[in-house]
Amino acid sequence: MHRPRPVTSLRSAALAPFAVLASLAMVSLAACGSTEQAGPTPAGTESAAAASCTKDSLTLVSAGTLTVGTDKPAYEPWFSGDDPTNGKGYESAVAYAVADELGFAKSEVTWVTVPFNTAIAPAPKNFDLDLNQISISDARKKAVDFSSGYYDVRQAVVTYKGSPIDGRTTVADLKGAKLAAQVGTTSLTAITDQIQPSEQPQVFDTNDLAVQALKNKQIDGIVVDVPTAFYMTAAQLDDGVIVGQLPASGTPEQFGAVLDKGSALTPCVTKAVDALRSNGTLEKLQTEYLANAGAPELK
Amino acid sequence: MSVGGGADGAAAEADSWQPSQRELDRRAYRRARSRRSSAISAVSTVVVVVVLGLLVTRSAGWPRVQETFFSWDKAVESFPAVLSGLWLNIRLMIICGLCILVLGLTLSILRTLRGPVFYPLRLFATVYVDLFRGLPLILLLLLLGFGVPALRLPNVPSALQFWGAVAIVLSYSAYVSEVFRAGIESVHPSQRAASRALGLTNGQTLRHVVLPQAVRRVTPPLMNDFVSLQKDSGLIAILGATDAIRAAQIETSSDFNYTPYVVAGVLFLCLTIPMARLTDHVARKQGWHGTGGTL
């Protein structure tokens, strides 16, 4: 077999298995120059945005139904009773409202369990859109598509009555605290960037584990988004209090629906979310499901 | 090939021995064969690598995979965080490793004590191994990390990392004690008998005759467990500590780029491979191994 060899320098063939691995790594790392190209995008993502958002023209994972993903367990107050299909909880309600905007009846919406890591992986997606309290950022947009934001996020600090940080009023007061957040969240980024505590934050797989550690007084506080903070103090902690909201920093943070990179559906979902925002539906659902008032601002 | 020497010059070959022409041919043939097999193995390796490389790099999704898993910029950016996470793995590996060796060896000795009077000790060691080998490590971590501090006992530390390390030690020493026990039982009874005949006590026999041989024999499986410990030490992340993999996960979440995981994987390999080679090297120098079993 005589083939043009790829642009890799192959080592001696003595260490066959290592050579294979090494050269694969070489192939992959060679020409890792520019990061401008974000992969080929199918035609018609931006241009024909508004034109073809009718139900029949959409490219779907399974024809005729809108497949929506979220993680399991699905947490309050975003979902209710770990059941996304009941239309209760903010994200469940938003999903059905978006489906309605796109022309799907409630029975034509299928939910699939998509762990966070699967939602963001480059592999082919098994969902049309994924609602999982995922914050939009430009860096993340290199890997996935986002709809426009359906919720404006603020971070809050939760603690227990009588803790070292109970009753603190400024962000600087939290520097000495032992804080925790869920891995992969913007709450964790808020700790490291805004609070900058002297002690390394504890990072948990789920907020539930963080709550357990807080109950044991192994940590001083948890940083979560405001609605989750209210849910924690209301339902998960016996003596939980919200220390306050962290000040909004720079660009307002928003949750968006995740779609496959270059999905033809993205502009349609964005259009639907924008419509729900302008006609007041999002606001109505927020007052129905998300407690937002009453958390003091930290200076 | 043939350089036609005098066929009948028998006298000339009186005292300077020359290999016969047939032997020379034979050697040449062997050389040629070995050259040929080296060439074939080299070519086949190159072909396999090239085909695999082409398969991967010509696939439709390759640019995206390359950007998502093998981004050099992201690797450089995430390296410090992953490295500081790895420091936790290394500390855990050393501290837990020492505790595990001591506890595992103690358990195995308890389990191999002879005599009816030691029955409770043997029973304890057996129950311990059965229990802690059977429980999933994650469950142990959660039970000890969140369960024990929830008891609110006075004067008991509630630090998550501490209990994580305890859980790892408990679980691994059960495995390691079985490895040691296999080593102890593999020492031939005649060794004990000879040692006792020379007047050594039971304890001296164990210390000077049995254990040295046992430990040497189980070095490779111990190494196995040590490497495995190094990776499993990351499970402590479930208790909120940040190890290499967790650090990689945090780095990944900022832009959904998986390169930090690859960085962590490479760092782990950089730890384990030299360690394994070193162990083999030491064992060979000490003559611990037989002829097989090492690279």
XYZ file of C-alpha atoms in Angstrom:
594
model
C 0.000 0.000 0.000
C 1.594 3.240 -1.065
C -0.190 6.240 0.329
C 0.714 9.829 0.884
C 1.667 9.926 4.525
C 0.073 12.529 6.748
C 2.165 15.319 8.118
C 3.465 13.496 11.142
C 6.890 12.339 12.044
C 6.672 8.669 12.873
C 9.099 7.381 15.421
C 11.007 4.135 15.211
C 8.717 1.219 14.708
C 10.201 -0.758 17.543
C 7.675 0.335 20.133
C 4.695 -0.493 18.029
C 1.839 0.133 20.440
C 3.392 3.265 21.850
C 4.173 4.519 18.394
C 0.546 4.147 17.429
C -0.637 6.078 20.448
C 2.080 8.652 20.277
C 1.593 9.344 16.637
C -2.136 9.649 17.056
C -1.467 12.238 19.681
C 1.004 13.904 17.353
C -1.490 13.937 14.527
C -4.014 15.486 16.803
C -1.723 18.052 18.308
C -0.048 18.986 15.058
C -1.595 22.041 13.483
C -3.465 23.062 16.582
C -2.845 26.595 15.550
C -5.798 28.797 14.982
C -8.932 28.383 17.004
C -10.948 30.648 14.781
C -12.664 27.885 12.867
C -15.500 26.466 14.873
C -16.234 23.652 12.488
C -18.385 23.706 9.419
C -21.819 25.109 9.985
C -24.688 23.866 7.898
C -26.132 26.429 5.566
C -29.147 28.385 6.686
C -28.439 28.921 10.338
C -28.458 32.684 10.266
C -29.911 33.663 6.917
C -33.116 31.749 6.666
C -33.845 32.293 10.314
C -37.368 33.537 10.337
C -38.448 31.999 7.093
C -38.834 28.337 7.959
C -39.865 27.925 11.560
C -43.021 26.068 10.733
C -43.375 22.762 12.502
C -43.039 20.631 9.356
C -39.891 22.326 8.083
C -37.890 21.813 11.267
C -35.056 19.293 11.364
C -35.802 17.193 14.414
C -34.183 14.276 16.191
C -37.367 12.281 15.782
C -39.883 13.526 13.242
C -43.105 15.081 14.473
C -42.038 15.467 18.104
C -39.904 18.017 19.889
C -37.324 16.181 21.978
C -36.324 18.178 25.054
C -33.480 17.117 27.327
C -32.733 17.763 30.967
C -30.666 16.126 33.687
C -31.985 13.687 36.269
C -32.731 14.441 39.060
C -34.541 17.523 37.776
C -34.346 20.043 40.597
C -36.907 22.344 42.103
C -37.886 25.085 41.402
C -36.960 24.502 37.765
C -38.932 21.286 37.647
C -41.472 19.817 39.999
C -41.322 16.375 41.589
C -38.405 15.274 39.381
C -40.877 14.971 36.521
C -40.283 17.341 33.603
C -43.382 16.121 31.738
C -45.898 17.684 34.120
C -45.393 21.251 32.889
C -44.750 22.404 36.465
C -41.573 24.163 37.498
C -40.099 27.052 35.542
C -38.001 25.230 32.947
C -40.662 22.615 32.272
C -43.214 25.389 31.729
C -40.815 27.312 29.482
C -40.132 24.180 27.429
C -43.835 23.639 26.795
C -44.300 27.335 26.016
C -41.460 27.197 23.470
C -42.957 24.037 21.976
C -46.286 25.830 21.737
C -44.644 28.768 19.951
C -43.163 26.337 17.442
C -46.535 24.690 16.920
C -46.177 21.500 18.961
C -49.004 20.282 21.123
C -48.219 19.161 24.670
C -48.439 15.519 23.586
C -45.853 16.114 20.881
C -43.099 16.961 23.375
C -40.803 14.105 24.443
C -38.411 14.433 27.369
C -35.081 12.629 27.496
C -32.622 12.395 30.364
C -29.425 14.177 29.360
C -26.637 14.505 31.921
C -24.960 17.899 31.852
C -21.740 16.414 30.472
C -23.627 14.774 27.611
C -25.425 17.977 26.768
C -22.168 19.828 26.231
C -20.192 17.034 24.525
C -19.415 17.332 20.811
C -20.999 13.963 20.031
C -24.253 13.879 18.034
C -27.136 14.988 20.227
C -30.181 12.914 21.077
C -32.267 15.997 21.842
C -33.508 19.020 19.923
C -32.945 21.398 22.816
C -31.788 21.011 26.400
C -32.932 23.073 29.384
C -30.711 22.499 32.373
C -29.962 25.894 33.965
C -26.999 26.288 31.635
C -25.591 29.802 31.493
C -24.801 31.352 28.149
C -21.227 32.447 27.516
C -19.206 33.258 24.425
C -16.607 30.636 25.285
C -19.278 27.966 25.527
C -20.783 29.074 22.217
C -17.710 27.644 20.521
C -18.898 24.172 21.508
C -22.696 24.354 21.440
C -25.501 26.595 20.240
C -27.584 28.600 22.690
C -31.037 30.024 22.271
C -31.523 33.514 23.612
C -31.763 33.685 27.399
C -35.000 32.672 29.083
C -33.939 33.657 32.601
C -31.687 36.363 34.017
C -29.499 34.799 36.675
C -28.247 36.294 39.897
C -26.107 34.385 42.385
C -26.856 34.234 46.079
C -25.080 32.913 49.178
C -26.937 30.453 51.406
C -25.916 29.611 54.955
C -27.434 28.440 58.261
C -28.519 30.517 61.228
C -25.586 31.365 63.447
C -22.899 30.464 60.943
C -19.698 32.501 60.685
C -21.140 34.387 57.709
C -24.726 34.776 58.909
C -25.661 38.445 58.776
C -22.704 39.613 56.719
C -23.506 42.487 54.379
C -20.551 42.885 52.033
C -18.761 40.611 49.609
C -15.475 41.369 51.354
C -16.927 39.889 54.556
C -17.122 36.505 52.858
C -13.418 36.239 52.046
C -12.540 34.094 55.039
C -15.487 31.749 54.603
C -15.429 28.130 53.504
C -17.746 28.281 50.508
C -19.064 25.574 48.224
C -20.727 25.321 44.817
C -21.711 22.712 42.283
C -19.071 21.725 39.753
C -19.331 23.313 36.321
C -21.617 26.110 37.452
C -21.258 29.852 37.133
C -21.854 29.896 40.897
C -18.401 28.391 41.292
C -16.993 31.025 38.965
C -18.711 33.663 41.097
C -16.865 32.363 44.164
C -13.456 32.355 42.524
C -13.897 35.607 40.596
C -16.115 37.821 42.771
C -15.625 36.664 46.348
C -12.049 35.363 45.928
C -11.982 33.539 49.264
C -8.706 32.816 51.016
C -9.611 29.131 51.235
C -10.110 26.974 48.145
C -13.851 26.474 47.557
C -15.347 23.020 48.014
C -16.748 21.687 44.760
C -19.582 19.161 44.783
C -21.169 17.026 42.080
C -24.647 18.193 43.016
C -26.161 20.922 45.140
C -27.690 18.203 47.315
C -24.257 17.071 48.463
C -23.338 20.674 49.207
C -26.531 21.019 51.269
C -25.571 17.891 53.227
C -22.152 19.371 53.970
C -23.817 22.620 55.070
C -26.145 20.702 57.386
C -23.086 19.041 58.920
C -21.499 22.494 59.264
C -18.530 21.238 57.268
C -18.817 24.353 55.118
C -19.975 27.907 55.871
C -22.023 28.645 52.781
C -23.197 27.596 49.339
C -23.382 29.826 46.294
C -26.304 29.068 43.955
C -28.628 30.977 41.687
C -31.293 32.961 43.522
C -34.336 30.702 42.887
C -32.390 27.638 44.039
C -31.256 29.589 47.092
C -34.869 30.264 48.010
C -35.757 26.624 47.456
C -32.857 25.492 49.654
C -33.801 27.727 52.556
C -37.482 26.864 52.218
C -37.361 23.131 51.705
C -33.903 21.649 52.156
C -32.442 23.373 55.206
C -34.081 23.535 58.618
C -32.383 26.756 59.614
C -31.200 28.087 56.261
C -30.840 31.770 55.568
C -29.849 33.719 52.485
C -26.895 35.959 53.259
C -27.580 37.982 50.141
C -27.244 38.312 46.391
C -23.860 38.859 44.857
C -23.638 42.109 42.909
C -24.232 41.732 39.179
C -20.887 41.738 37.429
C -20.329 43.002 33.909
C -22.651 41.342 31.426
C -25.905 40.030 32.860
C -25.871 36.252 33.061
C -28.674 34.286 31.409
C -29.818 30.681 31.184
C -30.307 29.504 27.603
C -31.430 26.334 25.886
C -28.526 24.261 24.560
C -28.681 22.977 20.975
C -26.207 21.083 18.861
C -23.498 23.276 17.359
C -24.811 24.666 14.105
C -28.305 23.292 14.634
C -30.844 24.615 12.154
C -33.280 24.801 15.037
C -31.359 27.438 16.999
C -32.816 30.552 15.335
C -36.319 29.128 15.663
C -35.966 28.398 19.378
C -34.381 31.820 19.871
C -37.302 33.407 18.072
C -39.750 31.501 20.269
C -37.960 32.497 23.493
C -37.837 36.142 22.394
C -41.561 36.040 21.666
C -42.264 34.591 25.107
C -40.165 37.331 26.677
C -41.888 40.160 24.811
C -45.422 38.926 25.384
C -44.853 38.617 29.124
C -45.066 34.828 29.355
C -41.600 34.457 30.879
C -42.381 37.055 33.505
C -45.668 35.355 34.320
C -43.980 31.969 34.729
C -41.259 33.501 36.881
C -43.738 34.988 39.304
C -45.537 31.649 39.364
C -42.551 29.391 40.010
C -39.523 31.383 41.085
C -39.251 33.237 44.326
C -37.002 36.164 43.599
C -37.828 38.876 46.038
C -36.355 39.533 49.418
C -32.718 38.586 49.085
C -30.617 41.550 50.182
C -27.896 42.881 47.884
C -24.370 42.360 49.116
C -22.226 45.433 48.726
C 27.640 -15.370 -2.352
C 30.175 -18.174 -2.496
C 33.760 -17.026 -2.538
C 35.081 -20.402 -3.671
C 37.895 -21.275 -1.276
C 40.201 -24.171 -2.189
C 38.080 -27.209 -1.634
C 40.967 -29.581 -1.286
C 43.311 -27.369 0.819
C 42.969 -29.543 3.891
C 46.502 -28.847 5.060
C 46.010 -25.073 5.091
C 43.223 -25.434 7.637
C 45.372 -27.308 10.073
C 45.402 -24.885 13.008
C 43.267 -21.876 12.012
C 39.684 -23.017 12.250
C 37.307 -21.561 9.739
C 33.563 -22.032 9.830
C 32.511 -24.127 6.913
C 30.937 -22.574 3.881
C 27.671 -24.202 4.869
C 27.843 -22.551 8.318
C 28.544 -19.169 6.728
C 25.584 -19.614 4.416
C 23.477 -20.583 7.373
C 24.496 -17.436 9.266
C 23.867 -15.219 6.286
C 20.468 -16.792 5.847
C 19.604 -16.211 9.508
C 20.730 -12.592 9.272
C 18.620 -12.094 6.205
C 15.607 -13.645 7.892
C 15.922 -11.463 10.951
C 16.373 -8.359 8.766
C 13.294 -9.360 6.841
C 11.170 -9.825 9.946
C 12.293 -6.484 11.380
C 11.423 -4.803 8.095
C 8.014 -6.451 7.976
C 7.187 -5.471 11.569
C 8.314 -1.900 10.914
C 6.248 -1.649 7.752
C 3.170 -3.185 9.335
C 3.420 -0.820 12.300
C 3.720 2.172 10.008
C 0.772 0.970 7.931
C -1.401 0.460 11.004
C -0.503 3.882 12.394
C -1.047 5.627 9.080
C -4.370 3.890 8.460
C -5.591 4.679 11.967
C -4.345 8.250 11.666
C -6.068 8.688 8.323
C -9.278 7.114 9.604
C -9.360 9.528 12.514
C -8.161 12.667 10.787
C -10.245 12.211 7.629
C -13.470 11.683 9.547
C -16.103 14.374 9.207
C -16.081 15.356 12.865
C -12.311 15.378 13.314
C -11.824 19.159 13.289
C -14.345 19.463 16.062
C -12.907 16.599 18.076
C -9.450 18.084 17.646
C -10.695 21.438 18.856
C -12.650 19.894 21.743
C -10.153 17.350 23.044
C -6.731 18.353 21.729
C -6.690 22.123 21.796
C -3.179 23.245 22.595
C -4.272 26.686 23.790
C -6.765 25.183 26.197
C -4.195 22.654 27.399
C -1.739 25.415 28.241
C -4.456 27.475 29.881
C -5.768 24.634 32.053
C -2.421 23.071 32.932
C -1.765 25.008 36.183
C -5.204 24.222 37.605
C -5.004 20.542 36.707
C -1.478 20.332 38.088
C -2.512 21.812 41.421
C -5.352 19.299 41.487
C -2.862 16.536 40.827
C -0.935 17.674 43.894
C -3.895 16.516 45.998
C -3.795 13.118 44.245
C -0.093 12.818 44.965
C -0.432 13.786 48.630
C -3.306 11.373 49.102
C -1.395 8.649 47.293
C 1.628 9.012 49.568
C -0.188 9.388 52.877
C -2.882 6.806 52.164
C -0.321 4.513 50.528
C 1.788 4.332 53.679
C -1.227 3.791 55.931
C -2.552 1.127 53.571
C 0.748 -0.761 53.547
C 0.919 -0.823 57.339
C -2.733 -1.708 57.841
C -2.786 -4.253 55.018
C 0.319 -6.014 56.265
C -1.033 -6.076 59.823
C -4.321 -7.571 58.663
C -2.595 -10.227 56.580
C -0.374 -11.218 59.507
C -3.424 -11.424 61.774
C -5.093 -13.623 59.243
C -2.164 -16.020 58.893
C -1.480 -16.439 62.619
C -1.634 -20.087 63.620
C -3.063 -21.505 66.792
C -6.569 -21.604 68.244
C -5.908 -18.762 70.677
C -5.697 -16.318 67.770
C -9.101 -17.266 66.404
C -10.741 -13.898 67.301
C -7.992 -12.021 65.483
C -8.319 -14.218 62.401
C -12.072 -13.763 62.512
C -11.711 -9.998 62.803
C -9.329 -9.818 59.846
C -11.552 -12.037 57.726
C -14.698 -10.050 58.497
C -12.859 -6.777 57.883
C -11.633 -7.869 54.460
C -15.006 -9.265 53.433
C -16.777 -6.098 54.514
C -14.508 -3.414 53.126
C -13.693 -5.228 49.912
C -17.381 -5.707 49.276
C -18.516 -2.126 49.856
C -18.248 0.268 46.911
C -15.680 2.964 47.619
C -18.134 5.743 46.729
C -20.517 4.500 49.385
C -17.722 4.381 51.968
C -16.716 7.921 51.041
C -20.257 9.217 51.428
C -20.898 7.275 54.637
C -17.720 8.458 56.311
C -17.538 11.935 54.776
C -21.129 12.968 55.419
C -22.327 10.319 57.853
C -19.751 10.449 60.639
C -19.692 14.262 60.951
C -23.490 14.221 61.026
C -23.263 12.282 64.294
C -21.927 15.513 65.885
C -19.503 13.566 68.065
C -17.286 15.766 70.207
C -13.561 15.856 69.372
C -14.020 14.039 66.075
C -12.751 15.954 63.057
C -15.418 16.769 60.503
C -13.064 17.767 57.713
C -14.248 16.219 54.469
C -10.773 15.429 53.143
C -9.812 13.636 56.338
C -12.746 11.272 56.130
C -12.206 10.800 52.431
C -8.674 9.643 53.128
C -9.924 7.330 55.890
C -12.436 5.736 53.524
C -9.755 5.134 50.901
C -7.423 3.585 53.482
C -10.133 1.280 54.846
C -11.140 0.059 51.413
C -7.690 -0.390 49.949
C -6.089 -2.036 52.962
C -8.621 -4.849 52.569
C -7.377 -5.467 49.024
C -3.732 -5.090 49.947
C -4.028 -7.421 52.931
C -5.184 -10.167 50.571
C -2.197 -9.506 48.324
C 0.143 -9.814 51.306
C -1.641 -12.939 52.498
C -1.135 -14.567 49.110
C 2.565 -13.736 49.404
C 2.830 -15.125 52.932
C 1.066 -18.347 52.016
C 3.205 -18.811 48.927
C 6.342 -19.215 51.047
C 7.060 -22.932 51.207
C 6.388 -24.591 54.597
C 9.915 -26.032 54.550
C 11.211 -22.483 54.960
C 9.342 -22.120 58.237
C 10.389 -25.565 59.331
C 14.040 -24.864 58.584
C 13.881 -21.555 60.384
C 12.274 -23.107 63.457
C 14.860 -25.907 63.367
C 17.589 -23.276 63.506
C 16.069 -22.027 66.720
C 14.236 -18.901 65.533
C 11.012 -18.114 67.339
C 7.721 -17.848 65.497
C 8.007 -14.090 65.424
C 11.578 -14.157 64.190
C 10.633 -16.652 61.510
C 7.912 -14.339 60.278
C 10.168 -11.286 60.429
C 13.370 -12.696 58.921
C 12.297 -15.608 56.756
C 8.682 -15.439 55.656
C 7.899 -11.758 55.178
C 10.990 -10.816 53.125
C 10.190 -13.549 50.616
C 6.469 -12.814 50.693
C 6.850 -9.085 50.067
C 9.215 -9.651 47.160
C 6.818 -12.006 45.499
C 3.914 -9.607 45.685
C 5.710 -6.478 44.500
C 4.026 -6.488 41.068
C 0.469 -6.851 42.391
C 1.223 -4.258 45.079
C 2.356 -1.932 42.327
C -0.935 -2.610 40.608
C -2.866 -1.551 43.666
C -0.665 1.495 44.098
C -1.345 2.696 40.555
C -5.011 2.000 41.037
C -4.953 3.953 44.306
C -3.421 6.903 42.555
C -6.387 7.117 40.214
C -9.029 6.210 42.767
C -7.745 8.894 45.117
C -9.636 11.250 42.817
C -12.914 9.801 44.060
C -12.433 12.009 47.097
C -13.731 14.751 44.817
C -17.247 13.572 45.699
C -16.619 15.143 49.105
C -15.841 18.515 47.584
C -12.066 18.326 47.310
C -10.506 19.311 44.010
C -8.289 16.646 42.484
C -6.852 16.601 38.973
C -9.975 15.258 37.297
C -12.272 17.608 39.210
C -10.004 20.527 38.334
C -10.232 19.434 34.696
C -14.015 19.295 34.981
C -14.110 22.832 36.342
C -11.847 24.049 33.535
C -14.037 22.256 30.996
C -17.207 23.883 32.212
C -16.077 27.371 31.283
C -16.157 26.663 27.553
C -17.180 22.996 27.204
C -13.737 22.053 25.903
C -12.566 18.626 27.084
C -8.837 19.163 26.621
C -8.212 19.530 30.397
C -9.270 15.915 30.869
C -6.664 14.848 28.322
C -4.110 16.972 30.158
C -5.026 15.224 33.418
C -4.736 11.834 31.726
C -1.284 12.631 30.385
C -0.189 13.834 33.840
C -1.410 10.610 35.430
C 0.545 8.597 32.881
C 3.631 10.700 33.576
C 3.285 9.632 37.207
C 2.554 5.949 36.782
C 4.716 4.838 33.885
C 8.046 5.934 35.413
C 6.979 4.438 38.727
C 6.193 1.087 37.132
C 9.463 1.044 35.191
C 11.395 1.945 38.324
C 9.796 -0.849 40.316
C 10.585 -3.379 37.610
C 14.135 -2.098 37.407
C 14.692 -2.347 41.156
C 13.125 -5.780 41.269
C 15.345 -7.007 38.455
C 18.467 -5.637 40.069
C 17.549 -7.272 43.336
C 16.840 -10.522 41.527
C 13.303 -10.587 42.904
C 11.693 -11.639 39.687
C 12.111 -14.791 37.688
C 13.082 -14.493 34.076
C 9.637 -13.517 32.857
C 7.188 -10.884 33.790
C 9.048 -7.681 33.086
C 9.599 -5.514 30.062
